Amino acid sequence: MSDKVLARLAALKTTPTPKLKEQWRQLFESEPPAFNRRYLESRLAYRIQELAYGGLKPETVRRLEKLGEELDGGSKTKRQTRADSRPISGTRLIREYQGVEHCVTVRDDDFEYQGRPYKSLSAIARVITGTPWSGPVFFGLKSSARA
């Protein structure tokens, strides 16, 4: 890595945020996103190196795209869902409701409650309460918008 590139990368840590945003505009030719400083630093560091040494090889980009398609099956909805938004398989979610303890097991493609498969936590919350509920909120995975 050349000294000039190293110096630019090291300077990112002490550069004021407005100056980082200015660099973003120069390097990406677009407005910087409203993300935190660490995000700006990391993306700027990558861009500086990409411009100095070149980006990913076209075959690498194709390979990554192919792997992504294999993971999400081409589903735009699945692609836009955070990977960490769902508990891992085998996790047991326990919620006490009206004095009764309810246990749900997370499986690869669905959820199990009282020996039956359900596609969503919301469907289980509806069975338990008799009213429409956000399953992730009911089981404490996500806070209520009203809270």
GROMACS .gro file of C-alpha atoms in nm:
model
  147
    1MET     CA    1   0.000   0.000   0.000
    2SER     CA    2   0.146   0.338  -0.092
    3ASP     CA    3   0.232   0.596   0.173
    4LYS     CA    4  -0.016   0.843   0.023
    5VAL     CA    5  -0.307   0.598   0.052
    6LEU     CA    6  -0.204   0.500   0.406
    7ALA     CA    7  -0.188   0.865   0.506
    8ARG     CA    8  -0.537   0.930   0.367
    9LEU     CA    9  -0.676   0.628   0.550
   10ALA     CA   10  -0.513   0.726   0.880
   11ALA     CA   11  -0.642   1.084   0.845
   12LEU     CA   12  -1.003   0.962   0.834
   13LYS     CA   13  -1.002   0.898   1.212
   14THR     CA   14  -0.925   1.261   1.297
   15THR     CA   15  -1.111   1.433   1.015
   16PRO     CA   16  -1.418   1.627   1.135
   17THR     CA   17  -1.749   1.482   1.019
   18PRO     CA   18  -1.838   1.776   0.789
   19LYS     CA   19  -1.506   1.719   0.608
   20LEU     CA   20  -1.582   1.346   0.580
   21LYS     CA   21  -1.912   1.433   0.417
   22GLU     CA   22  -1.730   1.665   0.180
   23GLN     CA   23  -1.492   1.381   0.087
   24TRP     CA   24  -1.794   1.156   0.034
   25ARG     CA   25  -1.938   1.402  -0.218
   26GLN     CA   26  -1.605   1.411  -0.404
   27LEU     CA   27  -1.544   1.036  -0.405
   28PHE     CA   28  -1.898   0.907  -0.461
   29GLU     CA   29  -2.044   1.206  -0.649
   30SER     CA   30  -2.357   1.186  -0.434
   31GLU     CA   31  -2.487   1.313  -0.102
   32PRO     CA   32  -2.360   1.121   0.199
   33PRO     CA   33  -2.611   0.899   0.377
   34ALA     CA   34  -2.738   0.991   0.721
   35PHE     CA   35  -2.546   0.706   0.882
   36ASN     CA   36  -2.307   0.732   1.171
   37ARG     CA   37  -1.944   0.844   1.151
   38ARG     CA   38  -1.800   0.491   1.164
   39TYR     CA   39  -2.002   0.399   0.856
   40LEU     CA   40  -1.873   0.704   0.668
   41GLU     CA   41  -1.513   0.626   0.768
   42SER     CA   42  -1.533   0.261   0.660
   43ARG     CA   43  -1.699   0.334   0.325
   44LEU     CA   44  -1.457   0.620   0.252
   45ALA     CA   45  -1.162   0.395   0.339
   46TYR     CA   46  -1.289   0.130   0.100
   47ARG     CA   47  -1.352   0.387  -0.176
   48ILE     CA   48  -1.005   0.541  -0.139
   49GLN     CA   49  -0.847   0.197  -0.177
   50GLU     CA   50  -1.083   0.102  -0.459
   51LEU     CA   51  -0.986   0.411  -0.659
   52ALA     CA   52  -0.615   0.360  -0.587
   53TYR     CA   53  -0.593  -0.015  -0.651
   54GLY     CA   54  -0.910  -0.106  -0.839
   55GLY     CA   55  -1.233  -0.263  -0.722
   56LEU     CA   56  -1.348  -0.620  -0.721
   57LYS     CA   57  -1.279  -0.821  -1.033
   58PRO     CA   58  -1.587  -0.872  -1.253
   59GLU     CA   59  -1.577  -1.249  -1.195
   60THR     CA   60  -1.576  -1.188  -0.818
   61VAL     CA   61  -1.881  -0.962  -0.849
   62ARG     CA   62  -2.060  -1.227  -1.057
   63ARG     CA   63  -1.971  -1.496  -0.803
   64LEU     CA   64  -2.102  -1.287  -0.514
   65GLU     CA   65  -2.424  -1.213  -0.702
   66LYS     CA   66  -2.469  -1.583  -0.777
   67LEU     CA   67  -2.414  -1.674  -0.411
   68GLY     CA   68  -2.665  -1.408  -0.309
   69GLU     CA   69  -2.923  -1.551  -0.548
   70GLU     CA   70  -2.866  -1.897  -0.400
   71LEU     CA   71  -2.925  -1.762  -0.050
   72ASP     CA   72  -3.239  -1.561  -0.120
   73GLY     CA   73  -3.376  -1.751  -0.420
   74GLY     CA   74  -3.417  -1.422  -0.607
   75SER     CA   75  -3.674  -1.303  -0.354
   76LYS     CA   76  -3.660  -0.925  -0.318
   77THR     CA   77  -3.846  -0.944   0.014
   78LYS     CA   78  -3.601  -1.196   0.154
   79ARG     CA   79  -3.308  -0.988   0.027
   80GLN     CA   80  -3.435  -0.677   0.205
   81THR     CA   81  -3.491  -0.856   0.536
   82ARG     CA   82  -3.208  -0.828   0.783
   83ALA     CA   83  -3.035  -1.158   0.846
   84ASP     CA   84  -3.045  -1.100   1.220
   85SER     CA   85  -3.414  -1.007   1.234
   86ARG     CA   86  -3.518  -1.367   1.302
   87PRO     CA   87  -3.393  -1.579   1.592
   88ILE     CA   88  -3.182  -1.879   1.493
   89SER     CA   89  -3.343  -2.220   1.457
   90GLY     CA   90  -3.389  -2.402   1.784
   91THR     CA   91  -3.450  -2.086   1.985
   92ARG     CA   92  -3.740  -2.119   2.228
   93LEU     CA   93  -3.952  -1.809   2.282
   94ILE     CA   94  -4.143  -1.812   2.607
   95ARG     CA   95  -4.417  -1.564   2.693
   96GLU     CA   96  -4.657  -1.563   2.984
   97TYR     CA   97  -4.999  -1.433   2.890
   98GLN     CA   98  -5.294  -1.419   3.129
   99GLY     CA   99  -5.118  -1.652   3.371
  100VAL     CA  100  -5.039  -1.919   3.110
  101GLU     CA  101  -4.686  -1.981   2.980
  102HIS     CA  102  -4.663  -2.018   2.603
  103CYS     CA  103  -4.356  -2.169   2.435
  104VAL     CA  104  -4.269  -2.133   2.065
  105THR     CA  105  -3.979  -2.307   1.892
  106VAL     CA  106  -3.812  -2.131   1.600
  107ARG     CA  107  -3.749  -2.367   1.307
  108ASP     CA  108  -3.569  -2.313   0.977
  109ASP     CA  109  -3.874  -2.207   0.778
  110ASP     CA  110  -4.150  -2.166   1.036
  111PHE     CA  111  -4.239  -2.169   1.405
  112GLU     CA  112  -4.383  -2.451   1.616
  113TYR     CA  113  -4.645  -2.385   1.881
  114GLN     CA  114  -4.828  -2.667   2.062
  115GLY     CA  115  -4.699  -2.919   1.806
  116ARG     CA  116  -4.833  -2.724   1.506
  117PRO     CA  117  -4.634  -2.530   1.245
  118TYR     CA  118  -4.705  -2.158   1.192
  119LYS     CA  119  -4.556  -1.936   0.923
  120SER     CA  120  -4.530  -1.631   1.148
  121LEU     CA  121  -4.508  -1.527   1.511
  122SER     CA  122  -4.802  -1.295   1.450
  123ALA     CA  123  -5.023  -1.592   1.365
  124ILE     CA  124  -4.925  -1.754   1.695
  125ALA     CA  125  -4.985  -1.431   1.889
  126ARG     CA  126  -5.331  -1.414   1.730
  127VAL     CA  127  -5.407  -1.772   1.839
  128ILE     CA  128  -5.294  -1.699   2.195
  129THR     CA  129  -5.467  -1.363   2.240
  130GLY     CA  130  -5.759  -1.387   2.000
  131THR     CA  131  -5.668  -1.044   1.861
  132PRO     CA  132  -5.429  -0.918   1.595
  133TRP     CA  133  -5.082  -0.867   1.743
  134SER     CA  134  -4.735  -0.811   1.604
  135GLY     CA  135  -4.569  -1.142   1.685
  136PRO     CA  136  -4.220  -0.993   1.732
  137VAL     CA  137  -4.365  -0.734   1.972
  138PHE     CA  138  -4.575  -0.994   2.158
  139PHE     CA  139  -4.271  -1.217   2.213
  140GLY     CA  140  -4.042  -0.926   2.305
  141LEU     CA  141  -3.819  -0.938   1.995
  142LYS     CA  142  -3.913  -0.586   1.897
  143SER     CA  143  -4.045  -0.292   2.095
  144SER     CA  144  -4.390  -0.152   2.026
  145ALA     CA  145  -4.403   0.169   1.822
  146ARG     CA  146  -4.617   0.316   2.098
  147ALA     CA  147  -4.364   0.236   2.368
   0.00000   0.00000   0.00000
